[in-house]
CSV table of C-alpha atoms and ligand atoms in Angstrom, one decimal:
chain,number,residue,atom,x,y,z
A,1,MET,CA,-5.8,-11.0,19.1
A,2,SER,CA,-3.4,-10.3,16.3
A,3,LEU,CA,-4.6,-9.1,12.9
A,4,PHE,CA,-2.7,-8.0,9.9
A,5,ILE,CA,-4.7,-5.4,7.9
A,6,THR,CA,-3.3,-3.8,4.7
A,7,PHE,CA,-4.4,-0.8,2.8
A,8,GLU,CA,-3.8,-0.5,-0.9
A,9,GLY,CA,-4.8,1.9,-3.7
A,10,VAL,CA,-3.6,4.1,-6.5
A,11,GLU,CA,-1.8,7.4,-5.7
A,12,GLY,CA,-4.0,9.8,-3.8
A,13,SER,CA,-6.6,7.2,-2.8
A,14,GLY,CA,-6.6,8.5,0.8
A,15,LYS,CA,-5.1,5.4,2.5
A,16,THR,CA,-3.1,7.4,5.0
A,17,THR,CA,-6.1,9.3,6.3
A,18,GLN,CA,-8.2,6.1,6.7
A,19,ILE,CA,-5.4,4.3,8.4
A,20,GLU,CA,-5.0,7.1,11.0
A,21,ARG,CA,-8.8,7.1,11.6
A,22,LEU,CA,-8.8,3.4,12.1
A,23,LYS,CA,-5.9,3.6,14.5
A,24,LYS,CA,-7.7,6.3,16.5
A,25,TYR,CA,-10.9,4.2,16.5
A,26,LEU,CA,-9.1,1.0,17.7
A,27,THR,CA,-7.0,2.9,20.3
A,28,ARG,CA,-10.2,4.4,21.8
A,29,LYS,CA,-11.6,0.9,22.1
A,30,GLY,CA,-8.4,0.0,24.1
A,31,ILE,CA,-7.1,-2.3,21.3
A,32,ALA,CA,-3.4,-2.3,20.8
A,33,CYS,CA,-2.5,-1.4,17.2
A,34,LYS,CA,0.5,-0.1,15.2
A,35,VAL,CA,0.7,1.6,11.9
A,36,THR,CA,3.5,0.9,9.5
A,37,ARG,CA,4.1,1.2,5.8
A,38,GLU,CA,5.8,-0.2,2.8
A,39,PRO,CA,8.3,0.5,1.5
A,40,GLY,CA,9.5,1.3,5.0
A,41,GLY,CA,9.0,0.5,8.6
A,42,PRO,CA,12.4,-0.2,10.3
A,43,PRO,CA,15.4,2.1,9.6
A,44,ILE,CA,16.9,-0.2,7.0
A,45,SER,CA,13.7,-0.4,5.0
A,46,GLU,CA,13.2,3.4,5.4
A,47,LYS,CA,16.6,3.8,3.8
A,48,ILE,CA,15.6,1.6,0.9
A,49,ARG,CA,12.4,3.7,0.6
A,50,LYS,CA,14.5,6.8,0.1
A,51,ILE,CA,16.4,5.1,-2.8
A,52,LEU,CA,13.1,3.9,-4.3
A,53,LEU,CA,11.3,7.1,-4.2
A,54,ASP,CA,14.1,9.5,-5.1
A,55,PRO,CA,12.9,11.3,-8.3
A,56,ASN,CA,16.6,11.7,-9.4
A,57,HIS,CA,17.0,7.9,-9.7
A,58,ARG,CA,15.8,7.8,-13.2
A,59,LYS,CA,18.3,5.1,-14.1
A,60,LEU,CA,16.9,2.6,-11.5
A,61,ALA,CA,16.2,-0.5,-13.6
A,62,PRO,CA,12.7,-2.1,-13.1
A,63,LEU,CA,14.3,-5.3,-11.8
A,64,SER,CA,16.5,-3.5,-9.3
A,65,GLU,CA,13.4,-1.6,-8.2
A,66,LEU,CA,11.4,-4.9,-7.8
A,67,LEU,CA,14.2,-6.5,-5.7
A,68,LEU,CA,14.5,-3.4,-3.5
A,69,TYR,CA,10.8,-3.5,-2.7
A,70,GLU,CA,11.2,-7.1,-1.8
A,71,ALA,CA,14.3,-6.5,0.2
A,72,ALA,CA,12.6,-3.8,2.2
A,73,ARG,CA,9.7,-6.2,2.9
A,74,VAL,CA,12.0,-8.9,4.2
A,75,GLN,CA,13.5,-6.6,6.7
A,76,HIS,CA,10.1,-5.0,7.6
A,77,ILE,CA,8.6,-8.4,8.4
A,78,HIS,CA,11.6,-9.7,10.2
A,79,GLU,CA,12.1,-6.6,12.4
A,80,VAL,CA,8.6,-5.2,12.8
A,81,ILE,CA,5.6,-7.1,11.5
A,82,LYS,CA,6.3,-10.6,12.9
A,83,PRO,CA,7.3,-9.4,16.4
A,84,LEU,CA,4.1,-7.2,16.6
A,85,LEU,CA,1.8,-10.0,15.5
A,86,LYS,CA,3.5,-12.4,17.9
A,87,LYS,CA,2.6,-9.9,20.8
A,88,GLY,CA,-1.0,-9.9,19.7
A,89,THR,CA,-0.9,-6.4,18.2
A,90,ILE,CA,-3.1,-5.4,15.3
A,91,VAL,CA,-0.9,-4.2,12.5
A,92,LEU,CA,-2.2,-1.7,10.0
A,93,CYS,CA,0.1,-1.5,7.0
A,94,ASP,CA,0.1,1.1,4.3
A,95,ARG,CA,0.7,-1.1,1.2
A,96,PHE,CA,2.1,-4.6,1.1
A,97,ASN,CA,2.5,-7.5,-1.4
A,98,ASP,CA,-0.4,-6.4,-3.6
A,99,ALA,CA,1.4,-3.1,-4.4
A,100,THR,CA,4.3,-5.0,-5.9
A,101,LEU,CA,2.1,-7.0,-8.1
A,102,ALA,CA,0.0,-4.0,-9.1
A,103,TYR,CA,2.9,-1.5,-9.7
A,104,GLN,CA,5.8,-3.7,-10.8
A,105,GLY,CA,3.7,-6.4,-12.4
A,106,TYR,CA,0.8,-4.6,-14.1
A,107,GLY,CA,2.4,-1.1,-14.1
A,108,ARG,CA,6.0,-1.9,-15.1
A,109,LYS,CA,5.0,-5.1,-16.9
A,110,LEU,CA,7.5,-7.4,-15.1
A,111,ASP,CA,6.7,-11.1,-15.1
A,112,ARG,CA,3.8,-11.5,-12.7
A,113,SER,CA,4.5,-15.1,-11.8
A,114,LEU,CA,8.0,-14.1,-10.8
A,115,ILE,CA,6.6,-11.4,-8.6
A,116,GLU,CA,4.2,-13.8,-7.0
A,117,LYS,CA,7.1,-16.1,-6.2
A,118,LEU,CA,9.2,-13.2,-4.8
A,119,ASN,CA,6.3,-12.0,-2.8
A,120,ARG,CA,5.9,-15.4,-1.2
A,121,LEU,CA,9.6,-15.5,-0.4
A,122,SER,CA,9.8,-12.0,1.1
A,123,SER,CA,6.6,-12.2,3.1
A,124,GLN,CA,7.8,-15.3,5.0
A,125,GLY,CA,4.4,-16.8,5.6
A,126,ILE,CA,2.8,-13.6,6.7
A,127,ARG,CA,-0.5,-12.9,4.8
A,128,PRO,CA,-2.9,-10.1,5.4
A,129,ASP,CA,-6.1,-11.1,7.1
A,130,MET,CA,-7.9,-8.3,5.4
A,131,THR,CA,-7.0,-5.8,2.7
A,132,PHE,CA,-8.8,-2.6,1.9
A,133,LEU,CA,-8.4,-1.5,-1.7
A,134,LEU,CA,-9.3,2.2,-1.7
A,135,ASP,CA,-10.3,2.7,-5.3
A,136,CYS,CA,-10.9,5.7,-7.5
A,137,PRO,CA,-10.2,6.6,-11.1
A,138,SER,CA,-6.4,6.9,-11.5
A,139,ASP,CA,-6.6,10.5,-12.9
A,140,LEU,CA,-8.6,11.7,-9.9
A,141,GLY,CA,-6.2,10.0,-7.5
A,142,LEU,CA,-3.2,11.4,-9.2
A,143,LYS,CA,-4.7,14.9,-9.2
A,144,ARG,CA,-5.2,14.6,-5.4
A,145,ALA,CA,-1.7,13.3,-4.9
A,146,LEU,CA,-0.1,16.2,-6.8
A,147,GLN,CA,-2.4,18.7,-4.9
A,148,ARG,CA,-1.2,17.2,-1.6
A,149,ASN,CA,2.4,17.6,-2.6
A,150,ARG,CA,1.9,21.2,-3.5
A,151,THR,CA,0.1,21.9,-0.2
A,152,LEU,CA,2.9,20.3,1.7
A,153,LYS,CA,5.3,22.5,-0.2
A,154,ASN,CA,6.8,19.3,-1.4
A,155,GLU,CA,7.7,20.5,-4.9
A,156,ARG,CA,9.5,17.4,-5.8
A,157,GLU,CA,7.1,14.7,-7.0
A,158,ALA,CA,7.7,11.1,-6.1
A,159,ARG,CA,9.0,9.0,-8.9
A,160,PHE,CA,5.7,7.3,-9.5
A,161,GLU,CA,3.7,10.5,-9.6
A,162,LYS,CA,5.8,11.4,-12.6
A,163,GLU,CA,4.8,8.3,-14.5
A,164,LYS,CA,2.4,8.6,-17.5
A,165,ILE,CA,-1.3,8.2,-16.8
A,166,GLN,CA,-1.3,4.9,-18.7
A,167,PHE,CA,1.0,3.5,-16.0
A,168,HIS,CA,-1.5,4.5,-13.3
A,169,HIS,CA,-4.4,3.0,-15.3
A,170,ARG,CA,-2.5,-0.3,-15.5
A,171,VAL,CA,-1.8,-0.2,-11.7
A,172,ARG,CA,-5.5,0.3,-11.0
A,173,ARG,CA,-6.5,-2.4,-13.3
A,174,GLY,CA,-4.0,-4.7,-11.6
A,175,TYR,CA,-5.4,-3.9,-8.1
A,176,LEU,CA,-8.9,-4.6,-9.3
A,177,ALA,CA,-7.8,-7.9,-10.9
A,178,ILE,CA,-6.2,-8.9,-7.5
A,179,ALA,CA,-9.5,-8.1,-5.8
A,180,ARG,CA,-11.5,-10.1,-8.2
A,181,LYS,CA,-9.2,-13.1,-7.6
A,182,GLU,CA,-9.4,-12.8,-3.8
A,183,PRO,CA,-12.8,-11.3,-2.9
A,184,ARG,CA,-12.8,-12.6,0.6
A,185,ARG,CA,-9.6,-10.9,1.6
A,186,VAL,CA,-9.6,-7.8,-0.6
A,187,LYS,CA,-12.5,-5.4,0.0
A,188,VAL,CA,-12.8,-2.7,-2.7
A,189,ILE,CA,-14.1,0.6,-1.4
A,190,ASP,CA,-15.0,3.5,-3.8
A,191,THR,CA,-13.4,6.6,-2.3
A,192,ARG,CA,-15.5,8.9,-4.3
A,193,ALA,CA,-18.2,8.4,-1.7
A,194,GLY,CA,-16.2,10.7,0.6
A,195,GLN,CA,-14.0,10.2,3.7
A,196,GLU,CA,-16.8,9.7,6.2
A,197,LYS,CA,-18.6,7.0,4.2
A,198,VAL,CA,-15.3,5.3,3.4
A,199,PHE,CA,-14.4,5.1,7.1
A,200,GLU,CA,-17.9,3.8,8.0
A,201,LYS,CA,-17.4,0.9,5.6
A,202,ILE,CA,-14.0,0.1,6.9
A,203,ARG,CA,-15.1,0.4,10.6
A,204,LYS,CA,-18.0,-2.0,10.0
A,205,ILE,CA,-15.8,-4.7,8.4
A,206,VAL,CA,-13.1,-4.4,11.1
A,207,ASP,CA,-15.8,-4.6,13.8
A,208,GLU,CA,-17.0,-7.9,12.3
A,209,LEU,CA,-13.4,-9.2,12.2
A,210,LEU,CA,-12.9,-8.3,15.9
B,1,TMP,P1,3.1,5.6,-0.8
B,1,TMP,O1,3.2,6.9,-1.6
B,1,TMP,O2,1.7,5.1,-0.7
B,1,TMP,O3,3.8,5.7,0.5
B,1,TMP,O4,3.9,4.5,-1.6
B,1,TMP,C1,5.1,4.7,-2.1
B,1,TMP,C2,5.2,4.4,-3.6
B,1,TMP,O5,5.8,3.1,-3.8
B,1,TMP,C3,3.9,4.4,-4.3
B,1,TMP,O6,4.0,5.1,-5.5
B,1,TMP,C4,3.7,2.9,-4.7
B,1,TMP,C5,5.0,2.3,-4.8
B,1,TMP,N1,5.2,0.9,-4.4
B,1,TMP,C6,5.5,0.0,-5.5
B,1,TMP,O7,5.7,0.4,-6.6
B,1,TMP,N2,5.7,-1.3,-5.1
B,1,TMP,C7,5.6,-1.8,-3.9
B,1,TMP,O8,5.8,-3.0,-3.6
B,1,TMP,C8,5.2,-0.8,-2.8
B,1,TMP,C9,5.0,-1.3,-1.4
B,1,TMP,C10,5.0,0.5,-3.2
């Protein structure tokens, strides 16, 4: 059985932790699953990720940024996601199309209908079966993300973590708007409940899907 599950959320929403937990859970059940991320996945898309997240790239124009995210996705789907789904693997993806609409559309204020068109083009017919939107107030998430970077001795903040708080508020609002529009696919989970409770909710929904 192939399933495509994506995880979305503002900075510091705890996606990566939850994805790893879900992977362990599925693996223990003997279910084949793979974790991947956007921007990223295959080497070409990981290279694009480096360009996108380099804090020195202050001159990167919003439209270049948008097209690079889309380009990374085309390659990711072509090389990784499609072949895995074809083999019947469950694919857990850290961010996908919704991130582009939330960050470049709501955050950067680029034309949302253009982004929706580009998203349709780049995702080549692949749509998530389920999306978990790990939600928390943007200032709390940002605080967590900055803390994490410090603990990892990663002094350089990613480009987005340097954005003003208003940008992150808009991104969160964008994500919540997407969830309201597609409530069957996008499940909003309040991460303030703590990691355990968040995972329990995710596990229950995934069990139902299986
Ligand atoms: P990550 O920190 O969750 O790995 O995500 C990398 C950054 O890229 C994060 O700040 C969100 C941003 N992003 C976009 O702006 N647009 C997109 O389409 C994607 C996939 C990520």
